[in-house]
XYZ file of C-alpha atoms in Angstrom:
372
model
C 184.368 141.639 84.092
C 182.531 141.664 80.713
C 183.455 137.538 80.213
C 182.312 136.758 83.861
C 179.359 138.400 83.263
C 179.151 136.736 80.091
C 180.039 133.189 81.318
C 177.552 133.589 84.169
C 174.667 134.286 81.817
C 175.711 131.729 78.775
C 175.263 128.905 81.466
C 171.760 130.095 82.796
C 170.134 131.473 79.607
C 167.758 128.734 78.112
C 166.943 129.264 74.336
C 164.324 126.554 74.820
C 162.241 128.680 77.479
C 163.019 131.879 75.199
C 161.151 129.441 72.812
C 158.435 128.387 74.639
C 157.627 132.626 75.720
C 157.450 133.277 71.779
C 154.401 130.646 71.390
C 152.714 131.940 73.944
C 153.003 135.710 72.680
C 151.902 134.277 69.166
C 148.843 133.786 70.595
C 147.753 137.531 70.739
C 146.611 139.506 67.910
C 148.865 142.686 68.673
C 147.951 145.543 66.663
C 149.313 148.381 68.183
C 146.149 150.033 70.795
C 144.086 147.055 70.657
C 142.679 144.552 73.008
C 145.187 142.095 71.521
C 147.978 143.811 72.343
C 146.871 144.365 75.746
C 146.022 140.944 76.598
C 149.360 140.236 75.612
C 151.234 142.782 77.605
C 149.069 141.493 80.566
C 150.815 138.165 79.961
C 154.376 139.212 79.805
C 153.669 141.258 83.012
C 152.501 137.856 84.868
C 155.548 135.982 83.464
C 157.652 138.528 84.420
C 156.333 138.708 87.994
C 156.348 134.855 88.137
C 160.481 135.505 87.818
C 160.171 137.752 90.982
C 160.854 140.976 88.450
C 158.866 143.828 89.596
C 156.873 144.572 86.857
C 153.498 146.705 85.354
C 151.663 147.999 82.544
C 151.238 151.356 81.485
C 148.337 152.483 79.950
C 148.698 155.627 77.537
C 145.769 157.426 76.045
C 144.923 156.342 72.524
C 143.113 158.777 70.295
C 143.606 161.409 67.866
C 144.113 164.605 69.968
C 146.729 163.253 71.866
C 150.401 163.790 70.712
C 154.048 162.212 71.744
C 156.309 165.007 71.550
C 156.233 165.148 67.747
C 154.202 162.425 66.751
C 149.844 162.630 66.604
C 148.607 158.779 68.020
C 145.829 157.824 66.456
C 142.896 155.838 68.204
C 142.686 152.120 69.794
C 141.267 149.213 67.099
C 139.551 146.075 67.631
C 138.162 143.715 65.152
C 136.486 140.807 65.522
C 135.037 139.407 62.257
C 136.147 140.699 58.601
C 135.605 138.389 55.352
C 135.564 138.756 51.580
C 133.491 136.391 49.216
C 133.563 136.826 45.499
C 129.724 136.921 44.603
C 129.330 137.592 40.651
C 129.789 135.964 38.563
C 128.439 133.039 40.542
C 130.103 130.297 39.128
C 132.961 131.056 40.071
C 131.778 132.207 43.768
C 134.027 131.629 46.585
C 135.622 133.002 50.005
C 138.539 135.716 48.935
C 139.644 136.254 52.590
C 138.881 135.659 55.768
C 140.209 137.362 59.230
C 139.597 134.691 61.197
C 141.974 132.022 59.673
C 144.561 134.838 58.833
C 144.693 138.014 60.824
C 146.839 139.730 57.708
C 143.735 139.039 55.230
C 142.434 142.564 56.739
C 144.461 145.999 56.816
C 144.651 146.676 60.275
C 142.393 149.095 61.542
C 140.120 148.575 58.404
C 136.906 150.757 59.060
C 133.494 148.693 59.761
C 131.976 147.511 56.862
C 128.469 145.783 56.392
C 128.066 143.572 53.786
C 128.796 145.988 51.297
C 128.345 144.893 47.572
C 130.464 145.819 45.388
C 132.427 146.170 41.517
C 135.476 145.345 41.660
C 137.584 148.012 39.665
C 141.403 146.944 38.813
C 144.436 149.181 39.371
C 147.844 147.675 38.438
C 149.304 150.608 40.999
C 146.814 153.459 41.391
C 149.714 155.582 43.284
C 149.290 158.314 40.299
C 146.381 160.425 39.206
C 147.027 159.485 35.995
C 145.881 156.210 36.844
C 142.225 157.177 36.803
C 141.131 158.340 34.189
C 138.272 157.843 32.980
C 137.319 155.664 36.316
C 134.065 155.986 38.155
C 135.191 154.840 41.506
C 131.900 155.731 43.197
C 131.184 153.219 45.964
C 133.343 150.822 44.337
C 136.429 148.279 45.484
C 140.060 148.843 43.925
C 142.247 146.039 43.428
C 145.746 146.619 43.448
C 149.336 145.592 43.678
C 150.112 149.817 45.472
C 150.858 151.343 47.929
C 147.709 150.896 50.251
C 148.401 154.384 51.338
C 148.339 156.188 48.445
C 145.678 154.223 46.612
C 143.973 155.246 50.045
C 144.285 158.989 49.449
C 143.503 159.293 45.439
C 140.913 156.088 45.090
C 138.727 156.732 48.852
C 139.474 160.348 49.625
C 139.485 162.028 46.345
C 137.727 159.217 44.019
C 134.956 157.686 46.497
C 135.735 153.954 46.539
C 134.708 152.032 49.260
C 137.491 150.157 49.865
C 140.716 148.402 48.680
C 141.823 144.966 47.898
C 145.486 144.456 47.868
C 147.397 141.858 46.441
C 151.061 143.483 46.478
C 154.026 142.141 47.854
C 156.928 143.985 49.002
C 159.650 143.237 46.655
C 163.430 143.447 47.985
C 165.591 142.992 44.567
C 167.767 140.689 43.968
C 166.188 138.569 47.094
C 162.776 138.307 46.271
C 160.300 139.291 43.733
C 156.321 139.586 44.396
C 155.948 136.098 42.844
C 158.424 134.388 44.869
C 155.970 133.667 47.642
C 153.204 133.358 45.840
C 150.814 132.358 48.732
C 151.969 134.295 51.340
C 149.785 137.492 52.761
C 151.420 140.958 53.643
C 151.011 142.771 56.624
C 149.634 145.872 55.908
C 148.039 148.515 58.045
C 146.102 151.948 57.916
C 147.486 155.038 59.755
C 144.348 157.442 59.749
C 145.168 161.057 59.449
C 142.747 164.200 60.293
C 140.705 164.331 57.784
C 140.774 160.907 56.140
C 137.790 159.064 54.887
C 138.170 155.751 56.889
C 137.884 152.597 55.030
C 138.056 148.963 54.672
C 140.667 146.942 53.246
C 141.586 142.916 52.395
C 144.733 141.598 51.345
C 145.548 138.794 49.027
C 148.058 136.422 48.406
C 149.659 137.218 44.824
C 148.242 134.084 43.479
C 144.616 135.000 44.584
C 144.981 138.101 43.344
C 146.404 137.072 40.049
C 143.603 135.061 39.628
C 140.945 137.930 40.250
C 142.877 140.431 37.910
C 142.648 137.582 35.335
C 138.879 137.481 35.893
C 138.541 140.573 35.621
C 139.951 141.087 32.202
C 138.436 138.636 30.806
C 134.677 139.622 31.753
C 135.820 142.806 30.376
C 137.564 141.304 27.080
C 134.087 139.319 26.790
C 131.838 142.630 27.771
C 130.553 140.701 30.508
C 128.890 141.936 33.641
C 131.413 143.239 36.008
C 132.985 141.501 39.009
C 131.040 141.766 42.275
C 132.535 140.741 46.017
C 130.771 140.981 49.208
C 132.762 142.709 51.879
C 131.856 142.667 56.027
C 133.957 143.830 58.388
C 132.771 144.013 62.405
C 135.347 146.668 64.097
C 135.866 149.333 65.803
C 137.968 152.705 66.048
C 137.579 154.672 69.614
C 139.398 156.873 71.859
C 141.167 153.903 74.180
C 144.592 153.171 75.598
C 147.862 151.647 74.540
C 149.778 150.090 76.671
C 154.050 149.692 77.178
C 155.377 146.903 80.076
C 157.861 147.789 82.332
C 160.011 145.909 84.528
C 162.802 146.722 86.351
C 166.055 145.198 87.679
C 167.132 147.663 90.673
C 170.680 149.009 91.132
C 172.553 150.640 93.228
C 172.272 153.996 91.325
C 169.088 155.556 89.842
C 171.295 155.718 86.614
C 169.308 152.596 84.236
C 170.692 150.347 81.300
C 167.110 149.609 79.025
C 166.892 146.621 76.672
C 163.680 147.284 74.809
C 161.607 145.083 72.276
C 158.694 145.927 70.201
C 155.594 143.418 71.695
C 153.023 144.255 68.655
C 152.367 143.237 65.347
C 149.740 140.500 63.723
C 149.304 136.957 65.042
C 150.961 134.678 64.968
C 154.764 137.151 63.835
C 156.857 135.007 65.670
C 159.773 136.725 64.317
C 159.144 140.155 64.247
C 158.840 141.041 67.206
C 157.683 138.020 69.562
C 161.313 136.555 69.181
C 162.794 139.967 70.874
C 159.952 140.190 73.446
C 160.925 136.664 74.290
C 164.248 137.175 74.780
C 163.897 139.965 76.842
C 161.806 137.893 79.134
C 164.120 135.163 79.234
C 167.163 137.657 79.853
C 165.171 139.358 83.114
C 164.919 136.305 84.277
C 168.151 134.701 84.077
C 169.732 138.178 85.469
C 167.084 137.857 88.046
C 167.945 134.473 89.387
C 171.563 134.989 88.676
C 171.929 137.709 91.053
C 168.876 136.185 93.899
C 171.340 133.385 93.631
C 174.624 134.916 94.534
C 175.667 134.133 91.102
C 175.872 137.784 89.836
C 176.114 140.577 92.220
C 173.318 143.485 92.212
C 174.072 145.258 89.196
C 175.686 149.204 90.341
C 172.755 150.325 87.345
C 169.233 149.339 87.419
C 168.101 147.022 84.518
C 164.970 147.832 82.941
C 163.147 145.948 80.210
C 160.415 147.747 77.969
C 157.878 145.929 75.828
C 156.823 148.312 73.991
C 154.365 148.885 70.290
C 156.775 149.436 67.844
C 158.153 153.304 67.731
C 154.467 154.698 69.265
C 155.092 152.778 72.507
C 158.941 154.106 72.801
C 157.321 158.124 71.893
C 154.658 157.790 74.684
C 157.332 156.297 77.394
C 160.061 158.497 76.816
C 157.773 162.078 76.762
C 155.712 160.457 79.810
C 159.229 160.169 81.636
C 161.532 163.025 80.328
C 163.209 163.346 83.527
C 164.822 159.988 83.215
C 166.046 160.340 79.844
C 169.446 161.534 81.411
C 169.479 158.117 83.174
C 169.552 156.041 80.407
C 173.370 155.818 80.381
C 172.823 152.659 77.683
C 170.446 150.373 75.876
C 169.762 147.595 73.589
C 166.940 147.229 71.193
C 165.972 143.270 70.101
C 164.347 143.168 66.999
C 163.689 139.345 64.904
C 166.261 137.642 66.587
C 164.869 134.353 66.500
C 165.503 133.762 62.907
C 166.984 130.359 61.870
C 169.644 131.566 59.443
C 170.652 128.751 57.800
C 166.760 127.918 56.769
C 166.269 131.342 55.414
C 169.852 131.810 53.873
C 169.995 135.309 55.505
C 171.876 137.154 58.026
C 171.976 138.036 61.756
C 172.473 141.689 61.914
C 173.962 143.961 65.000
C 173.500 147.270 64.288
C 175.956 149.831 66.232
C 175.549 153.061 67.468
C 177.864 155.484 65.712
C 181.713 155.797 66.901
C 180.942 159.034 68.433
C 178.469 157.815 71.056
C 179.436 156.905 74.142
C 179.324 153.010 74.444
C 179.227 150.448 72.306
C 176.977 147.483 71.942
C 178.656 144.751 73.547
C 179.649 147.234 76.849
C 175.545 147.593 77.361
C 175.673 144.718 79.859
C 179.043 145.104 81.369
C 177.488 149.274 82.155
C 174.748 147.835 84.355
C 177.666 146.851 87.101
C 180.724 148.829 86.501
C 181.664 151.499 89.053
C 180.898 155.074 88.296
């Protein structure tokens, strides 16, 4: 059954239209609760229902009293202007960042900021105490290659900056070291806790960053007046909504196979995770028209597909709809799956539920229509 099934779906499946869903879900800015995000889950519910897949968007509260099961949310975000000039010393002024060319240049759900002036003090790390001694941080900006996190908690909460520049880069050796993509800009959010003193934040490529660290140390090698930038952010943190799509492929049974992909992260990520999202779409609706057709024969499971924000999305579905957990006889979860592999020398991955577990990955399919 599982290579008819197979054949069936090989032939109708169209990589090209998988294609063409991904650049329209690049579109979206799709921070996790934001009016990006929902915009695009509005989209992928219109496509889907253009297939004939019954399909809708839930809307989950957003804000920091609400838990899912374990895990606190935290509140929706929406930005809509954020840039970063280097001001003093004014020869050398210039535009550091700007969120309207890249939508990475500002960590995500960066507090409002208006046009704050500001030293610029430089951290190589700043994820140790140790690290500032000495350091009046007082309404100040940190540079730094850390953990935005961390730097968050000792140089904002405890040391009173004002905000962060950072100009890490995740490194992953023997693949690839900060340097190694020297102009490229890392996604980087905040995740507020109770308590936090909320904040601004840029991010720079290593290069730019480079250079401002070498500025730095030379005005202060020279005992020159310090470096100044000029920060202004225009966003917003609220009690709001987040949203997860659902569609659903009916069976015979009210048992359910899910194939979930995560729909946020910052525009364009084509990769990670509009390439899963995309495929999902392009699966419902090549089992869709496979069985309208004749070709496949109404699955003895129902199908669903959930595009979901990343882990927060999956939380607020499954404790919304604990009573159909014991349904869920199977599921797949796409993640980057549109990566050219011979471009980026790397690897497709399938990752495998653990022997013990009851099916496999390639029987998630073949569950949807085999008898009880």
């Amino acid at each position: 059954m599982f290579k008819d099934i197979q054949k069936a779906i090989t032939e109708e499946y169209s990589g090209i239209r998988a294609k063409g869903y991904v650049a329209d879900i690049i579109r979206y800015h799709r921070i996790q609760a934001s009016p990006g995000f929902r915009a695009a889950a509005e989209h992928c519910r219109q496509v889907l229902q253009g297939f004939g897949v019954s399909a809708e968007v839930l809307a989950f509260p957003a804000n920091e009293a609400t838990s899912y099961w374990s895990r606190p949310m935290f509140q929706e975000w929406a930005a809509t202007e954020a840039t970063l000039h280097l001001i003093e010393p004014e020869d050398q002024a210039r535009k550091l960042a700007d969120f309207a060319e890249v939508k990475c240049s500002l960590i995500q759900r960066s507090a409002p900021a208006q046009n704050i002036e500001a030293q610029v003090v430089l951290l190589e790390d700043g994820e140790e105490e140790g690290d500032y001694k000495g350091l009046d941080l007082t309404d100040k900006i940190v540079l730094t290659k850390g953990d935005p996190d961390r730097v968050h908690a000792l140089a904002v909460n405890r040391h009173g900056a004002a905000g962060i520049i950072f100009d890490g880069m995740r490194e992953i050796p023997p693949v690839r070291q900060r340097i190694d993509m020297p102009d490229a800009v890392e996604y980087r959010g905040f995740w507020w806790q109770p308590g936090d003193r909320k904040c601004f934040g840029f991010v720079l490529s290593p290069r730019k960053g480079e250079n401002l660290r070498k500025l730095i140390k030379s005005r202060q090698r020279e005992n020159k007046p310090p470096v100044k930038v000029r920060a202004q952010v225009v966003s917003r943190l609220y009690d709001g909504q987040m949203e997860v799509v659902s569609a659903l492929i009916p069976g015979d049974t009210d048992e359910r196979v899910i194939v979930v992909a995560h729909l946020c992260h910052p525009q364009p990520s084509a990769n990670d995770n509009a390439s899963g999202a995309a495929a999902a779409l392009e699966l419902a609706r090549t089992l869709q028209r496979l069985i309208a057709g004749g070709k496949l024969p109404r699955p003895k499971r129902a199908i669903q597909v959930l595009l979901v924000p990343e882990m927060m999305g999956t939380y607020a579905y499954l404790a919304a709809h604990e009573d159909e957990i014991d349904r869920m006889v199977a599921g797949v979860n796409l993640d980057m799956v549109g990566q050219n592999q011979d471009v980026c020398h790397s690897v497709f991955i399938v990752e495998r539920t653990p022997e013990a577990m009851p099916r496999s990955q390639e029987g998630v399919f073949t569950a949807a229509y085999q008898a009880v």
